[in-house]
Short mmCIF file of C-alpha atoms in Angstrom, two decimals:
data_model
loop_
_atom_site.label_atom_id
_atom_site.label_comp_id
_atom_site.label_asym_id
_atom_site.label_seq_id
_atom_site.Cartn_x
_atom_site.Cartn_y
_atom_site.Cartn_z
CA UNK B 1 -0.65 6.18 17.65
CA UNK B 2 -2.09 6.16 14.61
CA UNK B 3 1.34 3.95 13.38
CA UNK B 4 0.63 0.99 15.92
CA UNK B 5 -3.25 1.01 15.04
CA UNK B 6 -2.46 1.06 11.18
CA UNK B 7 0.12 -1.98 11.86
CA UNK B 8 -2.46 -4.01 13.81
CA UNK B 9 -5.58 -3.41 11.63
CA UNK B 10 -4.25 -3.77 8.25
CA UNK B 11 -4.97 -7.42 7.96
CA UNK B 12 -8.69 -7.72 8.84
CA UNK B 13 -9.21 -11.01 7.49
CA UNK B 14 -7.01 -12.55 10.14
CA UNK B 15 -9.40 -10.99 12.54
CA UNK B 16 -12.18 -12.86 10.86
CA UNK B 17 -10.57 -15.86 11.47
CA UNK B 18 -9.87 -15.03 15.39
CA UNK B 19 -13.38 -14.47 15.67
CA UNK B 20 -14.51 -17.90 15.06
CA UNK B 21 -11.67 -19.48 16.75
CA UNK B 22 -12.70 -17.81 19.98
CA UNK B 23 -16.13 -18.31 19.42
CA UNK B 24 -15.68 -21.97 19.26
CA UNK B 25 -13.29 -21.96 22.30
CA UNK B 26 -15.55 -20.07 24.11
CA UNK B 27 -18.47 -22.32 23.31
CA UNK B 28 -16.12 -25.55 24.17
CA UNK B 29 -15.19 -24.76 27.29
CA UNK B 30 -18.75 -24.01 28.46
CA UNK B 31 -20.64 -26.88 26.81
CA UNK B 32 -17.60 -29.39 28.09
CA UNK B 33 -16.73 -27.74 31.52
CA UNK B 34 -19.95 -26.26 32.00
CA UNK B 35 -17.92 -23.48 33.15
CA UNK B 36 -18.76 -19.57 32.43
CA UNK B 37 -16.00 -17.84 34.28
CA UNK B 38 -14.03 -17.69 30.99
CA UNK B 39 -16.95 -15.34 29.60
CA UNK B 40 -13.89 -12.90 28.68
CA UNK B 41 -13.56 -15.27 25.75
CA UNK B 42 -16.59 -14.39 24.57
CA UNK B 43 -15.91 -10.49 24.70
CA UNK B 44 -12.40 -10.94 22.82
CA UNK B 45 -14.66 -12.70 20.08
CA UNK B 46 -16.81 -9.78 19.48
CA UNK B 47 -13.70 -7.54 19.48
CA UNK B 48 -12.23 -9.36 16.74
CA UNK B 49 -15.59 -9.77 15.17
CA UNK B 50 -15.69 -5.62 15.24
CA UNK B 51 -12.19 -5.61 13.36
CA UNK B 52 -12.83 -8.54 11.07
CA UNK B 53 -16.19 -7.29 9.90
CA UNK B 54 -16.01 -3.21 10.29
CA UNK B 55 -17.10 -2.49 6.71
CA UNK B 56 -19.99 -5.62 6.79
CA UNK B 57 -22.66 -4.04 9.57
CA UNK B 58 -25.06 -6.83 8.51
CA UNK B 59 -22.85 -9.50 9.47
CA UNK B 60 -21.95 -7.65 12.80
CA UNK B 61 -25.36 -7.71 13.83
CA UNK B 62 -26.01 -11.44 12.92
CA UNK B 63 -22.81 -12.63 14.33
CA UNK B 64 -23.32 -10.73 17.64
CA UNK B 65 -26.67 -11.82 18.19
CA UNK B 66 -24.95 -15.56 17.39
CA UNK B 67 -22.68 -15.17 19.97
CA UNK B 68 -25.28 -13.80 22.47
CA UNK B 69 -27.72 -16.81 21.70
CA UNK B 70 -24.52 -18.81 22.02
CA UNK B 71 -23.76 -17.81 25.66
CA UNK B 72 -27.23 -17.57 26.84
CA UNK B 73 -27.86 -20.97 25.36
CA UNK B 74 -25.19 -22.79 27.45
CA UNK B 75 -24.56 -21.07 30.43
CA UNK B 76 -26.12 -23.10 33.40
CA UNK B 77 -29.48 -21.24 35.10
CA UNK B 78 -29.36 -18.21 32.73
CA UNK B 79 -32.00 -16.06 33.27
CA UNK B 80 -33.95 -14.73 30.25
CA UNK B 81 -33.05 -11.13 31.36
CA UNK B 82 -29.27 -11.99 30.82
CA UNK B 83 -29.95 -12.00 26.80
CA UNK B 84 -30.66 -8.58 26.66
CA UNK B 85 -28.04 -7.31 28.72
CA UNK B 86 -25.33 -9.54 26.83
CA UNK B 87 -26.78 -8.26 23.60
CA UNK B 88 -26.49 -4.92 24.16
CA UNK B 89 -22.91 -5.50 25.72
CA UNK B 90 -21.38 -7.37 22.58
CA UNK B 91 -23.44 -5.05 20.23
CA UNK B 92 -21.32 -2.04 21.94
CA UNK B 93 -18.45 -3.77 21.88
CA UNK B 94 -18.61 -5.01 18.37
CA UNK B 95 -19.62 -1.60 17.24
CA UNK B 96 -17.05 0.26 19.35
CA UNK B 97 -14.15 -1.75 17.76
CA UNK B 98 -15.86 -1.36 14.07
CA UNK B 99 -16.02 2.20 14.56
CA UNK B 100 -12.11 2.18 15.50
CA UNK B 101 -10.86 0.55 12.49
CA UNK B 102 -12.89 2.25 10.29
CA UNK B 103 -11.33 5.91 11.95
CA UNK B 104 -8.04 4.38 10.67
CA UNK B 105 -9.11 3.75 7.39
CA UNK B 106 -10.43 6.84 7.10
CA UNK B 107 -7.21 8.81 8.51
CA UNK B 108 -5.31 6.52 6.07
CA UNK B 109 -7.03 7.38 2.95
CA UNK B 110 -7.24 11.18 4.09
CA UNK B 111 -3.42 10.96 4.31
CA UNK B 112 -3.19 9.46 0.84
CA UNK B 113 -5.67 12.01 -0.65
CA UNK B 114 -3.44 14.82 0.61
CA UNK B 115 -0.29 13.14 -1.10
CA UNK B 116 -2.36 12.90 -4.28
CA UNK B 117 -3.04 16.66 -4.26
CA UNK B 118 0.59 17.25 -3.24
CA UNK B 119 1.92 15.27 -6.19
CA UNK B 120 -0.70 16.64 -8.81
CA UNK B 121 0.55 20.25 -7.98
CA UNK B 122 4.20 18.99 -8.20
CA UNK B 123 3.33 17.32 -11.99
CA UNK B 124 1.25 20.50 -13.03
CA UNK B 125 4.46 22.57 -13.30
CA UNK B 126 5.60 20.34 -16.25
CA UNK B 127 2.27 19.62 -18.67
CA UNK B 128 4.41 16.33 -20.35
CA UNK B 129 5.05 14.90 -16.98
CA UNK B 130 1.65 15.42 -15.67
CA UNK B 131 0.00 11.91 -13.87
CA UNK B 132 3.78 10.75 -13.88
CA UNK B 133 3.81 10.30 -10.25
CA UNK B 134 0.11 8.59 -10.26
CA UNK B 135 1.61 6.23 -13.32
CA UNK B 136 4.78 4.99 -11.61
CA UNK B 137 2.69 4.24 -8.33
CA UNK B 138 0.58 2.37 -10.34
CA UNK B 139 3.22 0.08 -12.19
CA UNK B 140 5.24 -0.32 -9.27
CA UNK B 141 2.46 -1.93 -7.44
CA UNK B 142 1.75 -3.80 -10.75
CA UNK B 143 5.11 -5.20 -10.32
CA UNK B 144 5.22 -6.03 -6.56
CA UNK B 145 1.94 -7.86 -6.47
CA UNK B 146 3.52 -9.91 -9.55
CA UNK B 147 6.33 -10.17 -6.88
CA UNK B 148 4.11 -11.90 -4.24
CA UNK B 149 5.15 -9.09 -1.96
CA UNK B 150 2.61 -8.52 0.83
CA UNK B 151 -0.23 -6.12 0.70
CA UNK B 152 1.33 -3.88 3.19
CA UNK B 153 4.27 -3.72 1.07
CA UNK B 154 2.38 -2.81 -2.15
CA UNK B 155 1.10 -0.28 -0.13
CA UNK B 156 4.39 1.61 0.80
CA UNK B 157 5.35 1.26 -2.70
CA UNK B 158 1.90 2.81 -3.89
CA UNK B 159 3.13 5.69 -1.55
CA UNK B 160 6.30 6.03 -2.37
CA UNK B 161 5.68 6.13 -6.38
CA UNK B 162 3.44 9.26 -5.68
CA UNK B 163 5.94 10.89 -3.70
CA UNK B 164 9.59 9.51 -5.49
CA UNK B 165 9.88 12.69 -7.31
CA UNK B 166 8.72 15.26 -4.33
CA UNK B 167 11.93 16.77 -4.48
CA UNK B 168 11.62 18.50 -7.77
CA UNK B 169 9.68 21.27 -6.21
CA UNK B 170 13.07 22.20 -5.36
CA UNK B 171 14.15 22.54 -8.89
CA UNK B 172 13.88 26.02 -10.77
CA UNK B 173 11.10 25.57 -13.17
CA UNK B 174 13.14 26.68 -16.14
CA UNK B 175 15.65 23.52 -15.41
CA UNK B 176 12.47 21.36 -15.47
CA UNK B 177 10.66 22.54 -18.62
CA UNK B 178 14.10 23.32 -20.44
CA UNK B 179 13.20 22.25 -24.24
CA UNK B 180 16.90 21.59 -25.11
CA UNK B 181 19.88 19.60 -23.49
CA UNK B 182 20.94 20.59 -19.89
CA UNK B 183 24.20 21.71 -19.50
CA UNK B 184 26.27 19.79 -16.50
CA UNK B 185 25.46 22.50 -14.12
CA UNK B 186 21.84 22.00 -14.83
CA UNK B 187 22.03 18.28 -14.52
CA UNK B 188 23.66 18.15 -11.40
CA UNK B 189 20.89 20.48 -9.99
CA UNK B 190 18.41 17.67 -11.16
CA UNK B 191 20.37 15.09 -9.99
CA UNK B 192 19.78 16.48 -6.49
CA UNK B 193 15.95 16.18 -6.38
CA UNK B 194 16.29 12.85 -4.41
CA UNK B 195 18.08 14.43 -1.49
CA UNK B 196 15.88 17.19 -1.39
CA UNK B 197 13.04 15.04 -1.25
CA UNK B 198 14.56 12.95 1.46
CA UNK B 199 15.07 16.51 2.92
CA UNK B 200 11.46 17.37 2.78
CA UNK B 201 10.08 14.00 4.38
CA UNK B 202 12.93 12.83 6.73
CA UNK B 203 10.86 14.11 9.79
CA UNK B 204 7.85 12.18 8.72
CA UNK B 205 8.42 9.08 11.30
CA UNK B 206 6.06 6.64 9.55
CA UNK B 207 7.72 7.29 6.12
CA UNK B 208 10.96 6.99 7.82
CA UNK B 209 10.23 3.38 9.13
CA UNK B 210 8.21 2.09 6.63
CA UNK B 211 10.63 2.42 4.03
CA UNK B 212 9.23 5.45 2.07
CA UNK B 213 12.28 7.46 2.78
CA UNK B 214 14.31 4.84 0.64
CA UNK B 215 12.10 4.92 -2.25
CA UNK B 216 12.43 8.92 -2.29
CA UNK B 217 16.05 8.95 -2.08
CA UNK B 218 17.36 5.85 -3.86
CA UNK B 219 15.07 5.48 -6.99
CA UNK B 220 17.71 6.49 -9.40
CA UNK B 221 20.52 4.48 -8.00
CA UNK B 222 21.49 1.80 -10.63
CA UNK B 223 21.98 -2.12 -10.38
CA UNK B 224 25.48 -1.50 -11.16
CA UNK B 225 26.65 0.95 -8.67
CA UNK B 226 26.74 3.95 -11.21
CA UNK B 227 22.95 5.88 -10.15
CA UNK B 228 22.98 8.75 -7.61
CA UNK B 229 22.89 9.96 -5.25
CA UNK B 230 25.05 7.37 -3.07
CA UNK B 231 26.13 4.88 -5.73
CA UNK B 232 24.66 1.84 -3.97
CA UNK B 233 25.04 -1.42 -5.81
CA UNK B 234 23.22 -4.76 -6.08
CA UNK B 235 21.30 -5.43 -3.24
CA UNK B 236 22.56 -2.49 -1.17
CA UNK B 237 19.55 -0.67 -3.36
CA UNK B 238 16.87 -1.46 -1.13
CA UNK B 239 14.41 -3.46 -3.24
CA UNK B 240 11.11 -0.86 -2.80
CA UNK B 241 13.62 1.91 -4.87
CA UNK B 242 14.72 -0.59 -7.38
CA UNK B 243 10.92 -1.58 -8.30
CA UNK B 244 10.17 2.22 -8.67
CA UNK B 245 13.26 2.65 -10.84
CA UNK B 246 11.82 -0.14 -13.34
CA UNK B 247 8.30 1.88 -12.96
CA UNK B 248 9.88 5.31 -13.51
CA UNK B 249 11.87 4.50 -16.47
CA UNK B 250 9.08 2.48 -18.45
CA UNK B 251 6.65 5.70 -17.86
CA UNK B 252 9.27 8.52 -18.47
CA UNK B 253 10.06 6.46 -22.13
CA UNK B 254 6.35 5.88 -22.75
CA UNK B 255 5.67 9.52 -21.99
CA UNK B 256 5.92 12.76 -24.34
CA UNK B 257 8.55 15.13 -22.85
CA UNK B 258 9.25 18.75 -24.19
CA UNK B 259 12.47 17.80 -25.69
CA UNK B 260 11.51 14.47 -27.48
CA UNK B 261 8.26 12.13 -28.36
CA UNK B 262 7.41 8.94 -26.65
CA UNK B 263 8.48 6.09 -27.35
CA UNK B 264 6.53 2.58 -28.44
CA UNK B 265 6.04 0.07 -26.24
CA UNK B 266 8.42 -2.49 -27.96
CA UNK B 267 11.16 -0.13 -27.94
CA UNK B 268 10.85 0.69 -24.40
CA UNK B 269 10.39 -2.86 -23.33
CA UNK B 270 13.38 -3.78 -25.23
CA UNK B 271 15.33 -0.96 -23.36
CA UNK B 272 14.34 -2.26 -20.20
CA UNK B 273 15.52 -5.66 -21.17
CA UNK B 274 18.64 -5.12 -22.59
CA UNK B 275 19.53 -3.11 -18.82
CA UNK B 276 18.77 -6.00 -16.87
CA UNK B 277 21.78 -6.49 -14.58
CA UNK B 278 22.99 -2.83 -15.24
CA UNK B 279 20.69 -0.35 -14.56
CA UNK B 280 18.09 -2.39 -12.98
CA UNK B 281 17.49 -5.31 -10.69
CA UNK B 282 17.04 -8.81 -12.99
CA UNK B 283 14.33 -10.18 -10.59
CA UNK B 284 12.43 -6.56 -10.65
CA UNK B 285 12.67 -6.62 -14.69
CA UNK B 286 11.67 -10.55 -14.87
CA UNK B 287 8.72 -9.47 -12.77
CA UNK B 288 8.04 -6.37 -14.81
CA UNK B 289 8.21 -8.13 -18.07
CA UNK B 290 6.34 -11.11 -17.14
CA UNK B 291 3.34 -8.71 -17.24
CA UNK B 292 3.58 -8.35 -20.83
CA UNK B 293 2.88 -11.96 -22.33
CA UNK B 294 1.15 -12.40 -25.43
CA UNK B 295 -2.43 -12.91 -24.67
CA UNK B 296 -2.45 -9.55 -22.82
CA UNK B 297 -0.03 -7.63 -24.85
CA UNK B 298 -2.89 -5.94 -26.98
CA UNK B 299 -4.86 -5.29 -23.72
CA UNK B 300 -2.47 -3.78 -21.69
CA UNK B 301 -1.33 -1.64 -24.63
CA UNK B 302 -4.94 0.13 -24.55
CA UNK B 303 -5.52 -0.17 -20.80
CA UNK B 304 -3.62 -1.06 -17.67
CA UNK B 305 -0.39 -0.86 -18.25
CA UNK B 306 0.10 2.17 -20.90
CA UNK B 307 -0.95 5.88 -20.34
CA UNK B 308 -2.90 7.13 -23.14
CA UNK B 309 -0.78 10.16 -25.00
#
């Protein structure tokens, strides 16, 4: 049920437009045809009012009074007592609608808080990768926004970025924090983390339907087909996972690890540019590199795109 509400309530700005459309339609019918039999349109308008302005209580009250006044003013032979009946009724519907969408937003935030706490617990196993998942999530969202993907998709990528390495919970700590080169067997164990993460989350229906599981399972696939675990190639790899792959590599290279120091920004960008079309989706790389124009380069080094050492 929450998934359905989430899908419908994500675009509150559209509900603002719907409120004004239904209000004007109601007024048109009442004024032109002198017909109040379509009062249901006023009811619908205040429901959309609650959805669209749920976070602006002053607007809720002012616009509800506007709806009430409009209906009362143009209803033939309306009694004064009806004004207060309309006002109470419409205020009730408006605030019930606003409360509903507020509840959905709070549940979403609690869910994100739980995910963030879980991810912090994972990242804390290795002090060198602390905040890695949050960084990847942030960078991936910036790429998605640059690609003009929808707000819904950006939020999915945000969640997927947080969860992309969740399967490392199943990797022994002595392998995760090993200060030297991994053996072939140890590397195979590391490479199992996407499947482990997928198995952990596959029963969460919301993640299955919105593409989050694709991020967890396929973020180590390569555009040339030489990645893992499935060896997908090109557009066979879900777009969300292709975006995370670039963000993941960027943060990994810009972060100090137990076996090496961090790389500088110029070298990291060069490596990502060099692997365009082989490891990474060219479209995603272009969007990512476009974030680093000359005017913004110095600012980005210090703030948004680069984690402090």
